[in-house]
PDB file of C-alpha atoms in Angstrom:
ATOM      1  CA  UNK A 196       5.572  17.188 -12.286  1.00 91.00           C
ATOM      2  CA  UNK A 197       8.133  14.393 -11.815  1.00 94.00           C
ATOM      3  CA  UNK A 198       7.191  12.125  -8.908  1.00 96.00           C
ATOM      4  CA  UNK A 199       9.080   9.259  -7.303  1.00 96.00           C
ATOM      5  CA  UNK A 200       6.615   6.902  -5.635  1.00 97.00           C
ATOM      6  CA  UNK A 201       7.771   4.145  -3.274  1.00 97.00           C
ATOM      7  CA  UNK A 202       5.442   1.243  -2.539  1.00 97.00           C
ATOM      8  CA  UNK A 203       5.951  -2.095  -0.811  1.00 96.00           C
ATOM      9  CA  UNK A 204       3.481  -3.658  -3.265  1.00 94.00           C
ATOM     10  CA  UNK A 205       2.985  -3.237  -6.991  1.00 94.00           C
ATOM     11  CA  UNK A 206       1.742  -5.637  -9.691  1.00 90.00           C
ATOM     12  CA  UNK A 207       2.285  -8.488  -9.967  1.00 88.00           C
ATOM     13  CA  UNK A 208       3.074  -8.429  -6.231  1.00 87.00           C
ATOM     14  CA  UNK A 209      -0.196  -7.445  -4.519  1.00 86.00           C
ATOM     15  CA  UNK A 210      -1.141  -8.722  -1.082  1.00 82.00           C
ATOM     16  CA  UNK A 211      -3.790  -6.309   0.135  1.00 78.00           C
ATOM     17  CA  UNK A 212      -5.572  -3.026  -0.285  1.00 84.00           C
ATOM     18  CA  UNK A 213      -2.397  -0.941  -0.375  1.00 90.00           C
ATOM     19  CA  UNK A 214      -1.137  -2.746  -3.461  1.00 90.00           C
ATOM     20  CA  UNK A 215      -4.495  -2.533  -5.218  1.00 88.00           C
ATOM     21  CA  UNK A 216      -4.758   1.177  -4.439  1.00 92.00           C
ATOM     22  CA  UNK A 217      -1.297   1.930  -5.827  1.00 94.00           C
ATOM     23  CA  UNK A 218      -1.906  -0.263  -8.895  1.00 92.00           C
ATOM     24  CA  UNK A 219      -4.937   1.818  -9.835  1.00 91.00           C
ATOM     25  CA  UNK A 220      -3.610   5.193  -8.686  1.00 92.00           C
ATOM     26  CA  UNK A 221      -0.388   5.064 -10.716  1.00 93.00           C
ATOM     27  CA  UNK A 222      -1.842   4.815 -14.253  1.00 90.00           C
ATOM     28  CA  UNK A 223      -4.501   7.385 -13.373  1.00 91.00           C
ATOM     29  CA  UNK A 224      -1.810   9.879 -12.358  1.00 93.00           C
ATOM     30  CA  UNK A 225       0.110   9.145 -15.560  1.00 93.00           C
ATOM     31  CA  UNK A 226      -3.031   9.880 -17.600  1.00 92.00           C
ATOM     32  CA  UNK A 227      -3.179  13.289 -15.912  1.00 93.00           C
ATOM     33  CA  UNK A 228       0.327  14.111 -17.128  1.00 94.00           C
ATOM     34  CA  UNK A 229       2.351  13.239 -14.039  1.00 95.00           C
ATOM     35  CA  UNK A 230       5.787  11.893 -14.962  1.00 95.00           C
ATOM     36  CA  UNK A 231       5.889   9.026 -12.536  1.00 96.00           C
ATOM     37  CA  UNK A 232       8.607   6.624 -11.428  1.00 96.00           C
ATOM     38  CA  UNK A 233       7.601   3.917  -8.987  1.00 96.00           C
ATOM     39  CA  UNK A 234      10.126   1.958  -6.940  1.00 96.00           C
ATOM     40  CA  UNK A 235       9.023  -1.334  -5.433  1.00 96.00           C
ATOM     41  CA  UNK A 236      10.910  -4.297  -3.970  1.00 94.00           C
ATOM     42  CA  UNK A 237      10.932  -7.806  -5.395  1.00 91.00           C
ATOM     43  CA  UNK A 238      12.068 -10.773  -3.374  1.00 82.00           C
ATOM     44  CA  UNK A 239      12.782 -13.418  -6.004  1.00 75.00           C
ATOM     45  CA  UNK A 240      15.256 -12.567  -8.799  1.00 66.00           C
ATOM     46  CA  UNK A 241      13.631 -15.116 -11.113  1.00 47.00           C
ATOM     47  CA  UNK A 242      10.424 -13.102 -11.275  1.00 49.00           C
ATOM     48  CA  UNK A 243      11.996 -10.507 -13.555  1.00 47.00           C
ATOM     49  CA  UNK A 244      15.097 -10.183 -15.719  1.00 46.00           C
ATOM     50  CA  UNK A 245      17.523  -8.305 -13.503  1.00 43.00           C
ATOM     51  CA  UNK A 246      20.431  -6.323 -14.838  1.00 43.00           C
ATOM     52  CA  UNK A 247      22.894  -8.096 -12.532  1.00 38.00           C
ATOM     53  CA  UNK A 248      23.967 -11.714 -12.871  1.00 34.00           C
ATOM     54  CA  UNK A 249      22.419 -13.062  -9.688  1.00 34.00           C
ATOM     55  CA  UNK A 250      23.297 -16.685 -10.468  1.00 36.00           C
ATOM     56  CA  UNK A 251      26.986 -15.853 -10.425  1.00 35.00           C
ATOM     57  CA  UNK A 252      26.631 -13.978  -7.157  1.00 38.00           C
ATOM     58  CA  UNK A 253      24.518 -16.232  -4.921  1.00 37.00           C
ATOM     59  CA  UNK A 254      25.491 -14.549  -1.676  1.00 39.00           C
ATOM     60  CA  UNK A 255      23.368 -11.513  -0.669  1.00 39.00           C
ATOM     61  CA  UNK A 256      25.380  -8.379  -1.308  1.00 41.00           C
ATOM     62  CA  UNK A 257      26.097  -5.641   1.141  1.00 44.00           C
ATOM     63  CA  UNK A 258      23.333  -3.033   0.646  1.00 43.00           C
ATOM     64  CA  UNK A 259      25.939  -0.278   0.378  1.00 44.00           C
ATOM     65  CA  UNK A 260      27.709  -1.699  -2.679  1.00 45.00           C
ATOM     66  CA  UNK A 261      27.227  -0.220  -6.149  1.00 49.00           C
ATOM     67  CA  UNK A 262      26.666  -3.714  -7.566  1.00 50.00           C
ATOM     68  CA  UNK A 263      23.451  -4.140  -5.599  1.00 39.00           C
ATOM     69  CA  UNK A 264      22.232  -0.726  -6.670  1.00 43.00           C
ATOM     70  CA  UNK A 265      22.145  -2.058 -10.231  1.00 57.00           C
ATOM     71  CA  UNK A 266      20.096  -5.108  -9.274  1.00 74.00           C
ATOM     72  CA  UNK A 267      16.797  -3.795 -10.554  1.00 85.00           C
ATOM     73  CA  UNK A 268      14.552  -4.318 -13.547  1.00 86.00           C
ATOM     74  CA  UNK A 269      13.360  -1.069 -15.088  1.00 88.00           C
ATOM     75  CA  UNK A 270      10.373  -1.142 -17.418  1.00 89.00           C
ATOM     76  CA  UNK A 271       7.889   1.350 -18.814  1.00 91.00           C
ATOM     77  CA  UNK A 272       4.334   0.181 -18.125  1.00 91.00           C
ATOM     78  CA  UNK A 273       1.288   2.279 -19.077  1.00 86.00           C
ATOM     79  CA  UNK A 274       3.448   5.378 -19.284  1.00 90.00           C
ATOM     80  CA  UNK A 275       5.019   4.774 -15.867  1.00 93.00           C
ATOM     81  CA  UNK A 276       8.672   3.901 -15.232  1.00 93.00           C
ATOM     82  CA  UNK A 277       8.682   0.936 -12.853  1.00 94.00           C
ATOM     83  CA  UNK A 278      11.853   0.116 -10.916  1.00 93.00           C
ATOM     84  CA  UNK A 279      11.695  -3.351  -9.338  1.00 93.00           C
ATOM     85  CA  UNK A 280      14.557  -3.509  -6.853  1.00 93.00           C
ATOM     86  CA  UNK A 281      15.791  -6.953  -5.819  1.00 90.00           C
ATOM     87  CA  UNK A 282      15.895  -7.203  -2.021  1.00 88.00           C
ATOM     88  CA  UNK A 283      17.340 -10.630  -1.137  1.00 83.00           C
ATOM     89  CA  UNK A 284      16.161 -12.251   2.068  1.00 78.00           C
ATOM     90  CA  UNK A 285      18.768 -12.204   4.820  1.00 75.00           C
ATOM     91  CA  UNK A 286      18.155 -13.293   8.395  1.00 69.00           C
ATOM     92  CA  UNK A 287      15.498 -10.824   9.494  1.00 67.00           C
ATOM     93  CA  UNK A 288      13.834 -11.971  12.672  1.00 73.00           C
ATOM     94  CA  UNK A 289      10.566 -10.080  12.192  1.00 85.00           C
ATOM     95  CA  UNK A 290       8.683  -7.874   9.750  1.00 89.00           C
ATOM     96  CA  UNK A 291      10.154  -4.684  11.219  1.00 92.00           C
ATOM     97  CA  UNK A 292      13.742  -5.850  10.679  1.00 91.00           C
ATOM     98  CA  UNK A 293      12.870  -7.003   7.169  1.00 92.00           C
ATOM     99  CA  UNK A 294      11.305  -3.633   6.330  1.00 94.00           C
ATOM    100  CA  UNK A 295      14.441  -1.812   7.522  1.00 94.00           C
ATOM    101  CA  UNK A 296      16.564  -4.115   5.379  1.00 92.00           C
ATOM    102  CA  UNK A 297      14.446  -3.625   2.248  1.00 94.00           C
ATOM    103  CA  UNK A 298      14.365   0.142   2.693  1.00 95.00           C
ATOM    104  CA  UNK A 299      18.168   0.170   2.743  1.00 94.00           C
ATOM    105  CA  UNK A 300      18.221  -1.526  -0.654  1.00 92.00           C
ATOM    106  CA  UNK A 301      15.674   0.963  -1.981  1.00 94.00           C
ATOM    107  CA  UNK A 302      17.559   3.973  -0.624  1.00 94.00           C
ATOM    108  CA  UNK A 303      20.878   2.887  -2.128  1.00 91.00           C
ATOM    109  CA  UNK A 304      19.255   2.120  -5.457  1.00 92.00           C
ATOM    110  CA  UNK A 305      17.423   5.442  -5.674  1.00 92.00           C
ATOM    111  CA  UNK A 306      20.500   7.421  -4.728  1.00 90.00           C
ATOM    112  CA  UNK A 307      22.319   5.912  -7.693  1.00 87.00           C
ATOM    113  CA  UNK A 308      19.335   5.814 -10.040  1.00 87.00           C
ATOM    114  CA  UNK A 309      18.725   9.527  -9.504  1.00 87.00           C
ATOM    115  CA  UNK A 310      21.856  10.261 -11.517  1.00 83.00           C
ATOM    116  CA  UNK A 311      20.233   8.620 -14.536  1.00 84.00           C
ATOM    117  CA  UNK A 312      16.508   9.157 -13.996  1.00 88.00           C
ATOM    118  CA  UNK A 313      16.242  12.107 -11.593  1.00 80.00           C
ATOM    119  CA  UNK A 314      15.928  14.593 -10.188  1.00 89.00           C
ATOM    120  CA  UNK A 315      12.353  14.313  -8.980  1.00 93.00           C
ATOM    121  CA  UNK A 316      10.163  17.051  -7.584  1.00 94.00           C
ATOM    122  CA  UNK A 317       8.353  14.969  -4.978  1.00 95.00           C
ATOM    123  CA  UNK A 318       8.644  11.676  -3.107  1.00 97.00           C
ATOM    124  CA  UNK A 319       5.416   9.815  -2.353  1.00 98.00           C
ATOM    125  CA  UNK A 320       5.719   6.985   0.217  1.00 97.00           C
ATOM    126  CA  UNK A 321       2.929   4.584   1.129  1.00 97.00           C
ATOM    127  CA  UNK A 322       2.696   3.637   4.817  1.00 96.00           C
ATOM    128  CA  UNK A 323       5.552   2.974   7.231  1.00 96.00           C
ATOM    129  CA  UNK A 324       6.667   0.054   5.040  1.00 96.00           C
ATOM    130  CA  UNK A 325       8.490   2.494   2.742  1.00 96.00           C
ATOM    131  CA  UNK A 326       8.705   5.423   5.129  1.00 96.00           C
ATOM    132  CA  UNK A 327      12.321   4.813   6.081  1.00 97.00           C
ATOM    133  CA  UNK A 328      13.661   5.218   2.540  1.00 96.00           C
ATOM    134  CA  UNK A 329      11.227   8.074   1.914  1.00 96.00           C
ATOM    135  CA  UNK A 330      12.402  10.114   4.895  1.00 96.00           C
ATOM    136  CA  UNK A 331      16.076   9.274   4.229  1.00 96.00           C
ATOM    137  CA  UNK A 332      15.784  10.475   0.622  1.00 95.00           C
ATOM    138  CA  UNK A 333      14.020  13.607   1.756  1.00 95.00           C
ATOM    139  CA  UNK A 334      16.987  14.441   3.960  1.00 93.00           C
ATOM    140  CA  UNK A 335      19.748  13.545   1.503  1.00 92.00           C
ATOM    141  CA  UNK A 336      18.078  14.849  -1.670  1.00 90.00           C
ATOM    142  CA  UNK A 337      15.987  17.633  -0.138  1.00 91.00           C
ATOM    143  CA  UNK A 338      12.817  16.403  -1.858  1.00 92.00           C
ATOM    144  CA  UNK A 339       9.390  17.283  -0.443  1.00 96.00           C
ATOM    145  CA  UNK A 340       7.818  14.149   1.062  1.00 97.00           C
ATOM    146  CA  UNK A 341       4.190  13.131   0.696  1.00 98.00           C
ATOM    147  CA  UNK A 342       2.951  10.131   2.700  1.00 98.00           C
ATOM    148  CA  UNK A 343      -0.248   8.174   2.279  1.00 97.00           C
ATOM    149  CA  UNK A 344      -1.274   6.417   5.474  1.00 97.00           C
ATOM    150  CA  UNK A 345      -3.547   3.504   4.639  1.00 94.00           C
ATOM    151  CA  UNK A 346      -3.938   2.215   8.204  1.00 92.00           C
ATOM    152  CA  UNK A 347      -2.257   2.503  11.592  1.00 93.00           C
ATOM    153  CA  UNK A 348      -0.984  -0.172  13.934  1.00 92.00           C
ATOM    154  CA  UNK A 349      -3.051   1.237  16.789  1.00 91.00           C
ATOM    155  CA  UNK A 350      -6.121   1.219  14.602  1.00 88.00           C
ATOM    156  CA  UNK A 351      -5.518  -2.394  13.615  1.00 83.00           C
ATOM    157  CA  UNK A 352      -5.310  -3.486  17.269  1.00 80.00           C
ATOM    158  CA  UNK A 353      -8.208  -1.262  18.370  1.00 77.00           C
ATOM    159  CA  UNK A 354      -5.957   1.195  20.185  1.00 79.00           C
ATOM    160  CA  UNK A 355      -4.141  -1.269  22.439  1.00 85.00           C
ATOM    161  CA  UNK A 356      -0.467  -1.807  21.638  1.00 86.00           C
ATOM    162  CA  UNK A 357       0.558  -4.947  23.501  1.00 88.00           C
ATOM    163  CA  UNK A 358       4.083  -5.901  22.405  1.00 92.00           C
ATOM    164  CA  UNK A 359       7.413  -4.463  21.333  1.00 92.00           C
ATOM    165  CA  UNK A 360       6.811  -4.994  17.613  1.00 92.00           C
ATOM    166  CA  UNK A 361       3.529  -3.100  17.705  1.00 92.00           C
ATOM    167  CA  UNK A 362       5.098  -0.225  19.641  1.00 94.00           C
ATOM    168  CA  UNK A 363       8.005  -0.096  17.178  1.00 94.00           C
ATOM    169  CA  UNK A 364       5.703   0.025  14.152  1.00 94.00           C
ATOM    170  CA  UNK A 365       3.595   2.709  15.850  1.00 94.00           C
ATOM    171  CA  UNK A 366       6.736   4.785  16.479  1.00 96.00           C
ATOM    172  CA  UNK A 367       7.752   4.397  12.822  1.00 96.00           C
ATOM    173  CA  UNK A 368       4.330   5.581  11.676  1.00 96.00           C
ATOM    174  CA  UNK A 369       4.590   8.596  13.960  1.00 96.00           C
ATOM    175  CA  UNK A 370       8.032   9.515  12.601  1.00 96.00           C
ATOM    176  CA  UNK A 371       6.912   9.205   8.976  1.00 97.00           C
ATOM    177  CA  UNK A 372       3.796  11.291   9.575  1.00 97.00           C
ATOM    178  CA  UNK A 373       5.734  14.068  11.277  1.00 95.00           C
ATOM    179  CA  UNK A 374       8.629  13.978   8.775  1.00 96.00           C
ATOM    180  CA  UNK A 375       6.270  14.206   5.793  1.00 97.00           C
ATOM    181  CA  UNK A 376       5.382  17.611   4.401  1.00 97.00           C
ATOM    182  CA  UNK A 377       1.804  16.504   3.681  1.00 97.00           C
ATOM    183  CA  UNK A 378      -0.172  13.401   4.572  1.00 98.00           C
ATOM    184  CA  UNK A 379      -3.030  11.761   2.660  1.00 97.00           C
ATOM    185  CA  UNK A 380      -5.689   9.630   4.328  1.00 96.00           C
ATOM    186  CA  UNK A 381      -8.659   7.987   2.651  1.00 93.00           C
ATOM    187  CA  UNK A 382     -11.454   8.863   5.075  1.00 92.00           C
ATOM    188  CA  UNK A 383     -12.673  11.162   7.813  1.00 93.00           C
ATOM    189  CA  UNK A 384     -12.190   8.260  10.230  1.00 91.00           C
ATOM    190  CA  UNK A 385      -8.482   8.037   9.357  1.00 93.00           C
ATOM    191  CA  UNK A 386      -8.237  11.835   9.559  1.00 96.00           C
ATOM    192  CA  UNK A 387      -9.526  11.714  13.135  1.00 94.00           C
ATOM    193  CA  UNK A 388      -7.355   8.707  13.957  1.00 94.00           C
ATOM    194  CA  UNK A 389      -4.131  10.478  12.976  1.00 96.00           C
ATOM    195  CA  UNK A 390      -5.112  13.578  14.895  1.00 95.00           C
ATOM    196  CA  UNK A 391      -5.942  11.513  17.974  1.00 93.00           C
ATOM    197  CA  UNK A 392      -2.987   9.099  17.891  1.00 94.00           C
ATOM    198  CA  UNK A 393      -0.242  11.378  16.568  1.00 95.00           C
ATOM    199  CA  UNK A 394      -1.480  14.939  17.228  1.00 95.00           C
ATOM    200  CA  UNK A 395      -1.207  15.887  13.558  1.00 94.00           C
ATOM    201  CA  UNK A 396      -2.349  19.423  12.704  1.00 94.00           C
ATOM    202  CA  UNK A 397      -5.425  19.417  10.486  1.00 94.00           C
ATOM    203  CA  UNK A 398      -3.887  21.606   7.727  1.00 95.00           C
ATOM    204  CA  UNK A 399      -1.216  18.942   7.144  1.00 97.00           C
ATOM    205  CA  UNK A 400      -3.818  16.252   6.350  1.00 97.00           C
ATOM    206  CA  UNK A 401      -5.759  15.757   3.133  1.00 97.00           C
ATOM    207  CA  UNK A 402      -8.679  13.354   2.730  1.00 97.00           C
ATOM    208  CA  UNK A 403      -8.530  11.692  -0.692  1.00 95.00           C
ATOM    209  CA  UNK A 404     -10.969   8.749  -0.909  1.00 91.00           C
ATOM    210  CA  UNK A 405      -9.586   5.672  -2.619  1.00 87.00           C
ATOM    211  CA  UNK A 406     -10.634   5.541  -6.257  1.00 81.00           C
ATOM    212  CA  UNK A 407     -11.840   2.346  -7.904  1.00 79.00           C
ATOM    213  CA  UNK A 408     -11.406   1.581 -11.593  1.00 80.00           C
ATOM    214  CA  UNK A 409     -14.753   0.112 -12.657  1.00 80.00           C
ATOM    215  CA  UNK A 410     -13.943  -0.080 -16.371  1.00 78.00           C
ATOM    216  CA  UNK A 411     -13.587  -3.858 -16.127  1.00 74.00           C
ATOM    217  CA  UNK A 412     -17.167  -4.158 -14.914  1.00 75.00           C
ATOM    218  CA  UNK A 413     -18.461  -2.924 -18.268  1.00 73.00           C
ATOM    219  CA  UNK A 414     -17.704  -6.362 -19.696  1.00 71.00           C
ATOM    220  CA  UNK A 415     -20.748  -7.668 -17.853  1.00 70.00           C
ATOM    221  CA  UNK A 416     -23.182  -4.951 -18.901  1.00 66.00           C
ATOM    222  CA  UNK A 417     -25.003  -7.035 -21.509  1.00 64.00           C
ATOM    223  CA  UNK A 418     -24.642 -10.440 -19.885  1.00 68.00           C
ATOM    224  CA  UNK A 419     -27.557 -12.253 -18.282  1.00 77.00           C
ATOM    225  CA  UNK A 420     -26.465 -12.578 -14.670  1.00 82.00           C
ATOM    226  CA  UNK A 421     -29.794 -13.933 -13.500  1.00 86.00           C
ATOM    227  CA  UNK A 422     -28.511 -17.448 -12.867  1.00 87.00           C
ATOM    228  CA  UNK A 423     -25.614 -16.103 -10.833  1.00 88.00           C
ATOM    229  CA  UNK A 424     -27.904 -13.839  -8.808  1.00 91.00           C
ATOM    230  CA  UNK A 425     -30.305 -16.721  -8.177  1.00 93.00           C
ATOM    231  CA  UNK A 426     -27.608 -18.436  -6.109  1.00 93.00           C
ATOM    232  CA  UNK A 427     -28.101 -15.799  -3.428  1.00 95.00           C
ATOM    233  CA  UNK A 428     -31.627 -14.392  -3.722  1.00 95.00           C
ATOM    234  CA  UNK A 429     -34.994 -14.894  -5.342  1.00 94.00           C
ATOM    235  CA  UNK A 430     -36.001 -12.470  -8.118  1.00 91.00           C
ATOM    236  CA  UNK A 431     -38.200 -10.407  -5.771  1.00 93.00           C
ATOM    237  CA  UNK A 432     -35.577 -10.167  -3.033  1.00 95.00           C
ATOM    238  CA  UNK A 433     -33.128  -7.290  -2.559  1.00 95.00           C
ATOM    239  CA  UNK A 434     -29.423  -7.905  -1.986  1.00 96.00           C
ATOM    240  CA  UNK A 435     -27.162  -5.994   0.397  1.00 95.00           C
ATOM    241  CA  UNK A 436     -23.658  -6.956  -0.693  1.00 95.00           C
ATOM    242  CA  UNK A 437     -20.241  -6.198   0.773  1.00 95.00           C
ATOM    243  CA  UNK A 438     -16.785  -7.452  -0.162  1.00 91.00           C
ATOM    244  CA  UNK A 439     -13.600  -6.847   1.797  1.00 87.00           C
ATOM    245  CA  UNK A 440     -10.840  -8.469   3.773  1.00 85.00           C
ATOM    246  CA  UNK A 441     -12.677  -9.802   6.811  1.00 90.00           C
ATOM    247  CA  UNK A 442     -10.816  -8.047   9.606  1.00 85.00           C
ATOM    248  CA  UNK A 443     -12.179  -5.971  12.442  1.00 82.00           C
ATOM    249  CA  UNK A 444     -11.127  -2.607  11.058  1.00 78.00           C
ATOM    250  CA  UNK A 445     -13.210  -3.094   7.893  1.00 84.00           C
ATOM    251  CA  UNK A 446     -16.328  -2.901  10.058  1.00 87.00           C
ATOM    252  CA  UNK A 447     -18.272  -5.786   8.519  1.00 93.00           C
ATOM    253  CA  UNK A 448     -19.472  -6.660  12.026  1.00 93.00           C
ATOM    254  CA  UNK A 449     -21.494  -3.441  11.910  1.00 93.00           C
ATOM    255  CA  UNK A 450     -23.437  -4.814   8.961  1.00 95.00           C
ATOM    256  CA  UNK A 451     -24.055  -8.049  10.854  1.00 95.00           C
ATOM    257  CA  UNK A 452     -25.253  -6.078  13.883  1.00 96.00           C
ATOM    258  CA  UNK A 453     -27.553  -4.010  11.649  1.00 96.00           C
ATOM    259  CA  UNK A 454     -29.121  -7.035   9.975  1.00 96.00           C
ATOM    260  CA  UNK A 455     -32.222  -7.181  12.251  1.00 96.00           C
ATOM    261  CA  UNK A 456     -32.965  -3.524  11.517  1.00 96.00           C
ATOM    262  CA  UNK A 457     -32.441  -4.074   7.780  1.00 96.00           C
ATOM    263  CA  UNK A 458     -34.798  -7.042   7.759  1.00 96.00           C
ATOM    264  CA  UNK A 459     -37.345  -5.171   9.846  1.00 96.00           C
ATOM    265  CA  UNK A 460     -37.458  -2.413   7.226  1.00 95.00           C
ATOM    266  CA  UNK A 461     -37.095  -4.725   4.230  1.00 95.00           C
ATOM    267  CA  UNK A 462     -38.043  -8.338   5.025  1.00 95.00           C
ATOM    268  CA  UNK A 463     -37.134  -9.464   1.508  1.00 95.00           C
ATOM    269  CA  UNK A 464     -33.497  -8.365   1.877  1.00 96.00           C
ATOM    270  CA  UNK A 465     -30.636 -10.836   1.743  1.00 96.00           C
ATOM    271  CA  UNK A 466     -27.226 -10.010   3.234  1.00 96.00           C
ATOM    272  CA  UNK A 467     -24.274 -11.286   1.185  1.00 96.00           C
ATOM    273  CA  UNK A 468     -20.748 -10.971   2.611  1.00 96.00           C
ATOM    274  CA  UNK A 469     -17.716 -11.837   0.472  1.00 95.00           C
ATOM    275  CA  UNK A 470     -14.097 -12.046   1.536  1.00 92.00           C
ATOM    276  CA  UNK A 471     -11.773 -13.961   3.795  1.00 89.00           C
ATOM    277  CA  UNK A 472      -9.915 -13.226   6.976  1.00 88.00           C
ATOM    278  CA  UNK A 473      -9.870 -13.815  10.746  1.00 89.00           C
ATOM    279  CA  UNK A 474     -13.382 -12.372  11.210  1.00 89.00           C
ATOM    280  CA  UNK A 475     -14.978 -14.884   8.790  1.00 90.00           C
ATOM    281  CA  UNK A 476     -16.505 -17.058  11.531  1.00 88.00           C
TER     282      UNK A 476
END
């Protein structure tokens, strides 16, 4: 199968869980025989060697011009064809406007790149951040569209949309979910959230838990980690450890709330929380 995946983040540009998920999903799919092309935006031309001479063209180009469609670095990495599309910063007032702008660059690039690299059998878009180009390409190229929804705006704000930007992002998520032929979520909670927020029929949703590549952990198998462990607990004590971005939706507060019960059942337990974010305090 030939798949075109579109992701806002991809190494070396990773900001959060979405980027990490895609970074580990892509090579795993390639190992299973999927012929995969991933398209991702870059925002600084100096980060890669672009095919266009950006220095001689300092002004941002119109996203409909053929010249801009060539402004991408294409490399084969771990059996995957990676298209890094340069999306110069214009005067976007907010993240929504910037996302629309970047998706225009992606759409124009893919439309032209499909003559050389396509056709593909499936488009896979990750979240609303790349949903606009995904749905546009579905319509113009008649590709089936798969969407992975990593989180929702309503979920992030605990169900209470309070400003125009949040409502606009929520509407974009709804449109992507309903335009997609199938939708992947990572948990039963997200499954229920999409059904509740967007009235998505159950047969359209698939729960695929996020995979984690633990091969790098094998490097520590024969090391003595006793000194490191001693920073947090005595030899006879048990450790309950969690690591995540410290935001409400990750649910670390539930572990904090459960601490008295944990200690009641296991007085020698030590709770260790790693991460950073607005819930750190």
